[in-house]
Every structure is written in C-alpha cells, then in structure tokens.
PDB file of C-alpha atoms in Angstrom:
ATOM      1  CA  UNK A   1     137.183 100.568 120.356  1.00 79.00           C
ATOM      2  CA  UNK A   2     134.167  98.261 120.877  1.00 92.00           C
ATOM      3  CA  UNK A   3     130.737  99.285 121.752  1.00 97.00           C
ATOM      4  CA  UNK A   4     130.379  99.149 125.711  1.00 98.00           C
ATOM      5  CA  UNK A   5     127.177  97.905 127.105  1.00 97.00           C
ATOM      6  CA  UNK A   6     125.272 100.962 128.463  1.00 97.00           C
ATOM      7  CA  UNK A   7     123.087  99.005 130.274  1.00 96.00           C
ATOM      8  CA  UNK A   8     125.668  98.909 133.000  1.00 96.00           C
ATOM      9  CA  UNK A   9     125.514 102.503 133.911  1.00 96.00           C
ATOM     10  CA  UNK A  10     122.554 104.339 134.717  1.00 94.00           C
ATOM     11  CA  UNK A  11     120.625 106.714 132.334  1.00 93.00           C
ATOM     12  CA  UNK A  12     122.218 109.759 133.765  1.00 92.00           C
ATOM     13  CA  UNK A  13     125.736 108.394 132.895  1.00 94.00           C
ATOM     14  CA  UNK A  14     125.044 107.677 129.250  1.00 94.00           C
ATOM     15  CA  UNK A  15     122.970 110.951 128.856  1.00 91.00           C
ATOM     16  CA  UNK A  16     126.935 112.416 129.485  1.00 92.00           C
ATOM     17  CA  UNK A  17     128.200 110.233 126.836  1.00 95.00           C
ATOM     18  CA  UNK A  18     125.440 111.161 124.532  1.00 92.00           C
ATOM     19  CA  UNK A  19     126.429 114.765 124.838  1.00 89.00           C
ATOM     20  CA  UNK A  20     129.961 114.155 124.286  1.00 92.00           C
ATOM     21  CA  UNK A  21     129.393 111.810 121.217  1.00 94.00           C
ATOM     22  CA  UNK A  22     126.832 114.160 119.512  1.00 91.00           C
ATOM     23  CA  UNK A  23     129.511 117.062 119.709  1.00 90.00           C
ATOM     24  CA  UNK A  24     132.385 115.050 118.282  1.00 94.00           C
ATOM     25  CA  UNK A  25     129.888 113.922 115.488  1.00 92.00           C
ATOM     26  CA  UNK A  26     129.191 117.577 115.067  1.00 90.00           C
ATOM     27  CA  UNK A  27     132.856 119.317 114.981  1.00 92.00           C
ATOM     28  CA  UNK A  28     134.067 116.437 112.905  1.00 93.00           C
ATOM     29  CA  UNK A  29     130.901 117.114 110.261  1.00 90.00           C
ATOM     30  CA  UNK A  30     132.092 120.582 110.277  1.00 89.00           C
ATOM     31  CA  UNK A  31     135.836 120.307 110.280  1.00 92.00           C
ATOM     32  CA  UNK A  32     136.458 117.649 107.366  1.00 91.00           C
ATOM     33  CA  UNK A  33     133.045 115.866 106.328  1.00 91.00           C
ATOM     34  CA  UNK A  34     130.425 118.279 104.912  1.00 88.00           C
ATOM     35  CA  UNK A  35     130.856 119.851 101.771  1.00 87.00           C
ATOM     36  CA  UNK A  36     131.495 124.017 102.039  1.00 84.00           C
ATOM     37  CA  UNK A  37     127.709 124.830 101.467  1.00 83.00           C
ATOM     38  CA  UNK A  38     126.676 122.530 104.828  1.00 86.00           C
ATOM     39  CA  UNK A  39     127.049 123.204 108.281  1.00 85.00           C
ATOM     40  CA  UNK A  40     126.171 121.001 111.370  1.00 87.00           C
ATOM     41  CA  UNK A  41     124.609 122.556 114.396  1.00 85.00           C
ATOM     42  CA  UNK A  42     124.018 120.666 117.626  1.00 84.00           C
ATOM     43  CA  UNK A  43     120.512 120.288 119.675  1.00 62.00           C
ATOM     44  CA  UNK A  44     118.367 122.830 117.902  1.00 54.00           C
ATOM     45  CA  UNK A  45     114.930 121.574 117.823  1.00 53.00           C
ATOM     46  CA  UNK A  46     112.851 120.739 114.588  1.00 51.00           C
ATOM     47  CA  UNK A  47     108.878 119.903 115.257  1.00 48.00           C
ATOM     48  CA  UNK A  48     109.459 118.967 118.613  1.00 46.00           C
ATOM     49  CA  UNK A  49     111.841 115.853 117.405  1.00 58.00           C
ATOM     50  CA  UNK A  50     114.796 117.571 119.503  1.00 57.00           C
ATOM     51  CA  UNK A  51     117.843 115.937 116.974  1.00 58.00           C
ATOM     52  CA  UNK A  52     121.170 115.885 118.219  1.00 66.00           C
ATOM     53  CA  UNK A  53     122.704 117.035 114.959  1.00 64.00           C
ATOM     54  CA  UNK A  54     121.232 118.895 112.456  1.00 66.00           C
ATOM     55  CA  UNK A  55     122.896 119.403 109.217  1.00 66.00           C
ATOM     56  CA  UNK A  56     121.642 122.714 107.308  1.00 65.00           C
ATOM     57  CA  UNK A  57     122.343 124.076 103.657  1.00 70.00           C
ATOM     58  CA  UNK A  58     123.469 127.685 104.136  1.00 66.00           C
ATOM     59  CA  UNK A  59     121.865 130.196 102.254  1.00 59.00           C
ATOM     60  CA  UNK A  60     123.030 131.282  98.724  1.00 49.00           C
ATOM     61  CA  UNK A  61     125.833 134.352  98.631  1.00 47.00           C
ATOM     62  CA  UNK A  62     123.004 136.664  96.862  1.00 50.00           C
ATOM     63  CA  UNK A  63     120.498 135.699  99.422  1.00 48.00           C
ATOM     64  CA  UNK A  64     118.932 138.348 101.906  1.00 44.00           C
ATOM     65  CA  UNK A  65     120.253 138.125 105.629  1.00 43.00           C
ATOM     66  CA  UNK A  66     116.498 137.332 106.550  1.00 45.00           C
ATOM     67  CA  UNK A  67     116.503 134.468 104.019  1.00 41.00           C
ATOM     68  CA  UNK A  68     114.111 135.667 101.738  1.00 41.00           C
ATOM     69  CA  UNK A  69     116.131 135.914  98.907  1.00 42.00           C
ATOM     70  CA  UNK A  70     114.343 139.463  98.351  1.00 39.00           C
ATOM     71  CA  UNK A  71     110.941 137.858  98.328  1.00 36.00           C
ATOM     72  CA  UNK A  72     108.478 137.181 100.970  1.00 34.00           C
ATOM     73  CA  UNK A  73     110.408 134.654 103.009  1.00 35.00           C
ATOM     74  CA  UNK A  74     112.120 131.368 102.395  1.00 33.00           C
ATOM     75  CA  UNK A  75     111.838 130.039  99.053  1.00 34.00           C
ATOM     76  CA  UNK A  76     109.787 132.884  98.148  1.00 33.00           C
ATOM     77  CA  UNK A  77     106.654 131.242 100.652  1.00 31.00           C
ATOM     78  CA  UNK A  78     105.538 133.994 102.429  1.00 28.00           C
ATOM     79  CA  UNK A  79     107.618 133.101 105.638  1.00 29.00           C
ATOM     80  CA  UNK A  80     107.504 129.478 105.491  1.00 29.00           C
ATOM     81  CA  UNK A  81     109.975 126.798 105.699  1.00 29.00           C
ATOM     82  CA  UNK A  82     110.248 124.314 103.037  1.00 33.00           C
ATOM     83  CA  UNK A  83     111.433 121.265 104.327  1.00 35.00           C
ATOM     84  CA  UNK A  84     112.578 120.081 101.273  1.00 35.00           C
ATOM     85  CA  UNK A  85     115.979 119.147 100.249  1.00 37.00           C
ATOM     86  CA  UNK A  86     118.713 121.746  98.062  1.00 39.00           C
ATOM     87  CA  UNK A  87     118.744 121.377  94.410  1.00 40.00           C
ATOM     88  CA  UNK A  88     120.880 118.835  93.442  1.00 40.00           C
ATOM     89  CA  UNK A  89     122.766 121.188  90.979  1.00 37.00           C
ATOM     90  CA  UNK A  90     123.675 123.677  93.433  1.00 38.00           C
ATOM     91  CA  UNK A  91     127.040 124.331  95.065  1.00 36.00           C
ATOM     92  CA  UNK A  92     128.800 121.973  92.892  1.00 34.00           C
ATOM     93  CA  UNK A  93     128.329 119.396  95.661  1.00 41.00           C
ATOM     94  CA  UNK A  94     131.015 116.317  95.083  1.00 52.00           C
ATOM     95  CA  UNK A  95     128.943 113.833  97.146  1.00 65.00           C
ATOM     96  CA  UNK A  96     129.082 109.828  96.745  1.00 68.00           C
ATOM     97  CA  UNK A  97     126.839 107.202  96.716  1.00 74.00           C
ATOM     98  CA  UNK A  98     126.566 104.697  99.591  1.00 73.00           C
ATOM     99  CA  UNK A  99     129.081 102.434 100.158  1.00 72.00           C
ATOM    100  CA  UNK A 100     126.391 100.058 101.835  1.00 69.00           C
ATOM    101  CA  UNK A 101     123.720  98.277 100.068  1.00 69.00           C
ATOM    102  CA  UNK A 102     120.245  99.739 100.874  1.00 70.00           C
ATOM    103  CA  UNK A 103     118.463  97.042 103.871  1.00 69.00           C
ATOM    104  CA  UNK A 104     114.748  97.937 102.236  1.00 62.00           C
ATOM    105  CA  UNK A 105     113.181 100.669 100.192  1.00 66.00           C
ATOM    106  CA  UNK A 106     109.274 101.182 100.269  1.00 65.00           C
ATOM    107  CA  UNK A 107     107.572 100.171  97.182  1.00 54.00           C
ATOM    108  CA  UNK A 108     104.807 102.285  98.210  1.00 41.00           C
ATOM    109  CA  UNK A 109     103.651 105.764  98.087  1.00 45.00           C
ATOM    110  CA  UNK A 110     104.456 107.097 101.317  1.00 41.00           C
ATOM    111  CA  UNK A 111     100.897 107.944 103.206  1.00 37.00           C
ATOM    112  CA  UNK A 112     101.507 111.486 103.810  1.00 34.00           C
ATOM    113  CA  UNK A 113      98.542 111.906 106.249  1.00 34.00           C
ATOM    114  CA  UNK A 114      99.841 109.366 109.004  1.00 34.00           C
ATOM    115  CA  UNK A 115     101.351 112.291 111.034  1.00 30.00           C
ATOM    116  CA  UNK A 116      99.002 115.198 110.065  1.00 26.00           C
ATOM    117  CA  UNK A 117      99.089 116.168 114.062  1.00 23.00           C
ATOM    118  CA  UNK A 118     102.592 116.922 114.256  1.00 21.00           C
ATOM    119  CA  UNK A 119     104.026 120.250 112.576  1.00 25.00           C
ATOM    120  CA  UNK A 120     107.223 121.388 112.069  1.00 23.00           C
ATOM    121  CA  UNK A 121     108.556 124.871 112.862  1.00 23.00           C
ATOM    122  CA  UNK A 122     111.525 126.181 111.724  1.00 27.00           C
ATOM    123  CA  UNK A 123     113.981 127.637 113.926  1.00 35.00           C
ATOM    124  CA  UNK A 124     116.122 129.676 111.508  1.00 42.00           C
ATOM    125  CA  UNK A 125     116.490 130.696 107.776  1.00 52.00           C
ATOM    126  CA  UNK A 126     118.404 127.645 106.911  1.00 71.00           C
ATOM    127  CA  UNK A 127     117.104 124.463 105.447  1.00 80.00           C
ATOM    128  CA  UNK A 128     117.403 121.596 107.733  1.00 84.00           C
ATOM    129  CA  UNK A 129     118.605 118.179 105.031  1.00 86.00           C
ATOM    130  CA  UNK A 130     119.533 115.984 107.683  1.00 90.00           C
ATOM    131  CA  UNK A 131     119.370 115.007 111.260  1.00 91.00           C
ATOM    132  CA  UNK A 132     121.413 112.763 113.121  1.00 90.00           C
ATOM    133  CA  UNK A 133     119.938 111.131 116.270  1.00 91.00           C
ATOM    134  CA  UNK A 134     121.810 109.120 119.403  1.00 91.00           C
ATOM    135  CA  UNK A 135     118.965 107.139 120.689  1.00 92.00           C
ATOM    136  CA  UNK A 136     118.741 107.636 124.738  1.00 91.00           C
ATOM    137  CA  UNK A 137     117.094 105.736 127.595  1.00 92.00           C
ATOM    138  CA  UNK A 138     114.383 108.424 127.545  1.00 89.00           C
ATOM    139  CA  UNK A 139     113.045 107.518 124.354  1.00 90.00           C
ATOM    140  CA  UNK A 140     112.502 104.217 125.206  1.00 92.00           C
ATOM    141  CA  UNK A 141     111.396 104.805 128.976  1.00 90.00           C
ATOM    142  CA  UNK A 142     107.501 104.510 127.949  1.00 93.00           C
ATOM    143  CA  UNK A 143     105.137 103.845 125.356  1.00 95.00           C
ATOM    144  CA  UNK A 144     104.306 107.510 124.828  1.00 94.00           C
ATOM    145  CA  UNK A 145     107.590 108.247 123.794  1.00 92.00           C
ATOM    146  CA  UNK A 146     108.690 105.630 121.974  1.00 94.00           C
ATOM    147  CA  UNK A 147     105.677 106.333 119.904  1.00 95.00           C
ATOM    148  CA  UNK A 148     106.342 109.633 119.707  1.00 92.00           C
ATOM    149  CA  UNK A 149     109.406 109.152 118.582  1.00 93.00           C
ATOM    150  CA  UNK A 150     108.814 106.806 115.432  1.00 95.00           C
ATOM    151  CA  UNK A 151     105.799 109.169 114.898  1.00 92.00           C
ATOM    152  CA  UNK A 152     108.320 111.866 114.456  1.00 90.00           C
ATOM    153  CA  UNK A 153     110.795 109.852 112.626  1.00 93.00           C
ATOM    154  CA  UNK A 154     108.699 109.139 110.105  1.00 93.00           C
ATOM    155  CA  UNK A 155     107.303 112.608 109.508  1.00 90.00           C
ATOM    156  CA  UNK A 156     110.279 113.931 108.787  1.00 90.00           C
ATOM    157  CA  UNK A 157     111.330 111.418 106.157  1.00 93.00           C
ATOM    158  CA  UNK A 158     107.870 112.065 104.613  1.00 90.00           C
ATOM    159  CA  UNK A 159     108.927 115.974 104.620  1.00 89.00           C
ATOM    160  CA  UNK A 160     112.033 114.704 102.750  1.00 90.00           C
ATOM    161  CA  UNK A 161     114.730 115.407 105.384  1.00 91.00           C
ATOM    162  CA  UNK A 162     117.213 112.458 105.689  1.00 92.00           C
ATOM    163  CA  UNK A 163     117.956 110.639 109.040  1.00 93.00           C
ATOM    164  CA  UNK A 164     120.637 108.864 110.974  1.00 92.00           C
ATOM    165  CA  UNK A 165     119.692 106.828 113.738  1.00 94.00           C
ATOM    166  CA  UNK A 166     122.504 105.136 116.300  1.00 95.00           C
ATOM    167  CA  UNK A 167     120.743 102.925 118.565  1.00 96.00           C
ATOM    168  CA  UNK A 168     123.047 101.328 121.013  1.00 97.00           C
ATOM    169  CA  UNK A 169     120.873 100.391 123.840  1.00 96.00           C
ATOM    170  CA  UNK A 170     118.965  96.404 123.528  1.00 96.00           C
ATOM    171  CA  UNK A 171     115.647  96.348 122.662  1.00 96.00           C
ATOM    172  CA  UNK A 172     113.157  96.309 125.530  1.00 94.00           C
ATOM    173  CA  UNK A 173     109.715  95.302 125.718  1.00 94.00           C
ATOM    174  CA  UNK A 174     108.270  98.007 123.397  1.00 95.00           C
ATOM    175  CA  UNK A 175     110.998  97.819 120.978  1.00 96.00           C
ATOM    176  CA  UNK A 176     111.411  93.867 120.830  1.00 94.00           C
ATOM    177  CA  UNK A 177     113.109  94.213 117.323  1.00 94.00           C
ATOM    178  CA  UNK A 178     114.746  97.725 117.722  1.00 94.00           C
ATOM    179  CA  UNK A 179     113.369 101.031 117.222  1.00 94.00           C
ATOM    180  CA  UNK A 180     114.379 100.951 113.375  1.00 96.00           C
ATOM    181  CA  UNK A 181     112.059  98.100 112.882  1.00 96.00           C
ATOM    182  CA  UNK A 182     109.311 100.393 114.766  1.00 96.00           C
ATOM    183  CA  UNK A 183     110.232 103.143 112.264  1.00 96.00           C
ATOM    184  CA  UNK A 184     110.420 101.093 109.042  1.00 95.00           C
ATOM    185  CA  UNK A 185     106.623  99.650 110.004  1.00 95.00           C
ATOM    186  CA  UNK A 186     105.385 102.754 110.459  1.00 94.00           C
ATOM    187  CA  UNK A 187     106.274 104.215 107.145  1.00 92.00           C
ATOM    188  CA  UNK A 188     106.105 101.258 104.968  1.00 91.00           C
ATOM    189  CA  UNK A 189     103.774  99.449 106.779  1.00 89.00           C
ATOM    190  CA  UNK A 190     105.434  95.865 107.217  1.00 87.00           C
ATOM    191  CA  UNK A 191     107.103  94.662 110.175  1.00 89.00           C
ATOM    192  CA  UNK A 192     110.565  93.545 109.964  1.00 90.00           C
ATOM    193  CA  UNK A 193     112.047  89.770 110.453  1.00 89.00           C
ATOM    194  CA  UNK A 194     113.897  90.021 114.092  1.00 87.00           C
ATOM    195  CA  UNK A 195     117.717  90.439 113.466  1.00 88.00           C
ATOM    196  CA  UNK A 196     120.064  88.447 115.470  1.00 89.00           C
ATOM    197  CA  UNK A 197     122.035  91.620 116.573  1.00 94.00           C
ATOM    198  CA  UNK A 198     120.434  93.839 118.905  1.00 95.00           C
ATOM    199  CA  UNK A 199     121.975  96.926 118.470  1.00 97.00           C
ATOM    200  CA  UNK A 200     121.296  99.079 115.311  1.00 96.00           C
ATOM    201  CA  UNK A 201     122.709 101.776 113.201  1.00 97.00           C
ATOM    202  CA  UNK A 202     120.755 102.799 110.485  1.00 97.00           C
ATOM    203  CA  UNK A 203     120.702 105.593 107.857  1.00 96.00           C
ATOM    204  CA  UNK A 204     117.748 106.670 106.160  1.00 96.00           C
ATOM    205  CA  UNK A 205     117.591 108.268 102.153  1.00 95.00           C
ATOM    206  CA  UNK A 206     114.462 109.827 101.408  1.00 94.00           C
ATOM    207  CA  UNK A 207     112.873 111.100  97.961  1.00 92.00           C
ATOM    208  CA  UNK A 208     110.268 109.640  96.077  1.00 88.00           C
ATOM    209  CA  UNK A 209     110.809 106.063  98.378  1.00 92.00           C
ATOM    210  CA  UNK A 210     112.687 105.900 101.378  1.00 94.00           C
ATOM    211  CA  UNK A 211     115.848 103.374 101.280  1.00 95.00           C
ATOM    212  CA  UNK A 212     117.004 101.975 104.816  1.00 95.00           C
ATOM    213  CA  UNK A 213     120.975 101.657 105.166  1.00 96.00           C
ATOM    214  CA  UNK A 214     121.236  99.343 108.278  1.00 96.00           C
ATOM    215  CA  UNK A 215     123.908  97.816 110.280  1.00 96.00           C
ATOM    216  CA  UNK A 216     123.049  95.527 112.689  1.00 96.00           C
ATOM    217  CA  UNK A 217     125.415  95.671 115.738  1.00 97.00           C
ATOM    218  CA  UNK A 218     126.370  93.878 119.124  1.00 97.00           C
ATOM    219  CA  UNK A 219     128.539  94.745 122.497  1.00 97.00           C
ATOM    220  CA  UNK A 220     131.865  94.359 121.464  1.00 96.00           C
ATOM    221  CA  UNK A 221     131.752  95.559 117.832  1.00 97.00           C
ATOM    222  CA  UNK A 222     133.533  98.167 116.255  1.00 97.00           C
ATOM    223  CA  UNK A 223     131.346 100.875 114.809  1.00 97.00           C
ATOM    224  CA  UNK A 224     130.766 100.960 110.913  1.00 95.00           C
ATOM    225  CA  UNK A 225     131.092 104.457 109.078  1.00 96.00           C
ATOM    226  CA  UNK A 226     127.288 105.512 108.246  1.00 96.00           C
ATOM    227  CA  UNK A 227     126.404 107.459 105.119  1.00 95.00           C
ATOM    228  CA  UNK A 228     124.271 110.530 105.931  1.00 93.00           C
ATOM    229  CA  UNK A 229     122.420 111.641 103.095  1.00 93.00           C
ATOM    230  CA  UNK A 230     122.263 115.590 102.215  1.00 90.00           C
ATOM    231  CA  UNK A 231     120.823 114.741  98.475  1.00 88.00           C
ATOM    232  CA  UNK A 232     119.044 111.738  97.340  1.00 90.00           C
ATOM    233  CA  UNK A 233     121.930 109.275  95.891  1.00 89.00           C
ATOM    234  CA  UNK A 234     124.352 111.539  97.455  1.00 91.00           C
ATOM    235  CA  UNK A 235     125.465 111.153 100.888  1.00 92.00           C
ATOM    236  CA  UNK A 236     128.916 111.663 102.993  1.00 93.00           C
ATOM    237  CA  UNK A 237     130.372 108.998 105.371  1.00 94.00           C
ATOM    238  CA  UNK A 238     130.415 109.741 109.153  1.00 94.00           C
ATOM    239  CA  UNK A 239     133.408 108.335 111.167  1.00 95.00           C
ATOM    240  CA  UNK A 240     131.581 106.844 113.726  1.00 97.00           C
ATOM    241  CA  UNK A 241     134.278 104.772 115.460  1.00 97.00           C
ATOM    242  CA  UNK A 242     136.479 107.817 115.559  1.00 97.00           C
ATOM    243  CA  UNK A 243     133.843 110.089 117.202  1.00 96.00           C
ATOM    244  CA  UNK A 244     132.906 107.524 119.444  1.00 97.00           C
ATOM    245  CA  UNK A 245     136.424 106.386 120.896  1.00 97.00           C
ATOM    246  CA  UNK A 246     137.086 110.669 120.621  1.00 97.00           C
ATOM    247  CA  UNK A 247     133.901 111.148 123.198  1.00 96.00           C
ATOM    248  CA  UNK A 248     134.979 108.268 125.177  1.00 97.00           C
ATOM    249  CA  UNK A 249     138.734 109.323 126.119  1.00 97.00           C
ATOM    250  CA  UNK A 250     137.100 112.518 127.880  1.00 96.00           C
ATOM    251  CA  UNK A 251     134.350 110.293 129.532  1.00 96.00           C
ATOM    252  CA  UNK A 252     134.604 110.331 133.166  1.00 96.00           C
ATOM    253  CA  UNK A 253     137.100 107.506 134.774  1.00 95.00           C
ATOM    254  CA  UNK A 254     134.655 106.907 137.627  1.00 95.00           C
ATOM    255  CA  UNK A 255     132.630 104.941 135.389  1.00 96.00           C
ATOM    256  CA  UNK A 256     135.174 103.426 132.546  1.00 96.00           C
ATOM    257  CA  UNK A 257     135.769 100.763 134.988  1.00 95.00           C
ATOM    258  CA  UNK A 258     132.144  99.657 134.993  1.00 95.00           C
ATOM    259  CA  UNK A 259     131.712  99.633 131.130  1.00 96.00           C
ATOM    260  CA  UNK A 260     135.176  98.129 130.393  1.00 90.00           C
ATOM    261  CA  UNK A 261     135.013  95.288 133.164  1.00 74.00           C
TER     262      UNK A 261
END
C-alpha cells in the first residue's frame, strides 16, 4: 500500500490513524518479531517524550517482583533506573545485523551535557531499550514543540536508548529538511544536505557512537521495513508496510476517499 498524503486531512484524522498504526506495530512486535525476553507497550511516558511504542527487556527469572534483584533497587542502584541496554550475552538473543547500510555515524564523542535539564523517569521496573515514535502534526505545530521533540530524542540516544522515528509529514518552515536532519545536527553538530524525497524513516543505533539508518520516502512509495535496535549491532526488522496496511484497513471509510483520490 502506498504512503498517503496526510496533509489532505485534518490533524485529528491523522491522530486516529496514528493510534491505529502504533497499535499494529506493538502487536506485531509482541507476536512474532521480538525475542522472548523483550516486549513492547504503547503510550507510556519516558521523561515526557511520550513515545508511541516502548520496547522493554523483561526482568530475569530470579529477579525480585520489584525489580531489585535482591538489592536496593533496579541494577542495585538505590532504586534508580539505569537506561543502559541489556547485557549483550543475556537471554541467548539471536539478533541480526541491519540489512540497511548506515547513512551517517558520529565521529566524535557525544556531548553529554547538551540536554542536562531533561530528566528521564522510570515508569516501571523493566528497562527501556528502544522507542518507536510516529511524528504527528503536534510535534511540528510550533517552534517549541519541534525543539522539545528533537532535544528529547537526542537525550534518549545519549542515554543508550535506541530510536526509530517515522515521519510521514512533509517538511515545514520549522524543519525544512525534516525532523531527522534536526536530530542529527543536534547530536553531531553538522547539518545534513537536503534530501530530495520529503518523508523520512530513520532508525538510530546508539553505543559509543550513534549510527543513523535512513530511508527517504515520498507519497506513493511503499514503506520499507526498518531495523529496530535492541543492542548495538543487534536488531529486529519491523514490518512497517504490513502494519501500515493493517491500520489503514480499519481506518474510517469517511476519510479514505480523500486520501486515496
């Protein structure tokens, strides 16, 4: 199914589809994509970012119910949450290298004080390892909104939380080269050249450096499956085309002709 032109409908109409799509992404991640010791949940809050889908690592079998593992809180750190990803050897994971080649990689240490004013608060005892975010009109409606989105995305990457950003909305005056370009400039300090195709699918792998896997897209294109990183160099493929189509299949008929016309 080709990507639709979502500028043909009001923000509230896209909002309805947005929720249906993230629910399909969550469902397929849990049903057949994620390894058994990971799970996905929709619409929790991580430091005010408001992620659409969280990917978390479950507690080890011998952990206490409160996630303390018999010590003073998560990871034995007086109840504080550690945003770092799981031990690469844990759980016998069978994760793959991404099929896509990275579009860019930082060549300098990430400036860790850039977002010091943002506080990430843990909403459960399980560790967040990745976030999927579908960009909405609300993320672009003001300069403050777009700066907040970019700042929090950069902060989460600095905290070793992998991201996938799906931007099916065309660039505007506040993001003339798309939100990915703003995120990359925030973490690398260098602007990206303008891309010819206006929409963007981006996955970010974060470790000692940050690598971006970017697929530019346009209205009428089919969606490319994208890597969602759970560990550095270890990812699962998220079937974006299949989940998009499943969400559109149950989209209200009232609005389909305007999008398909």
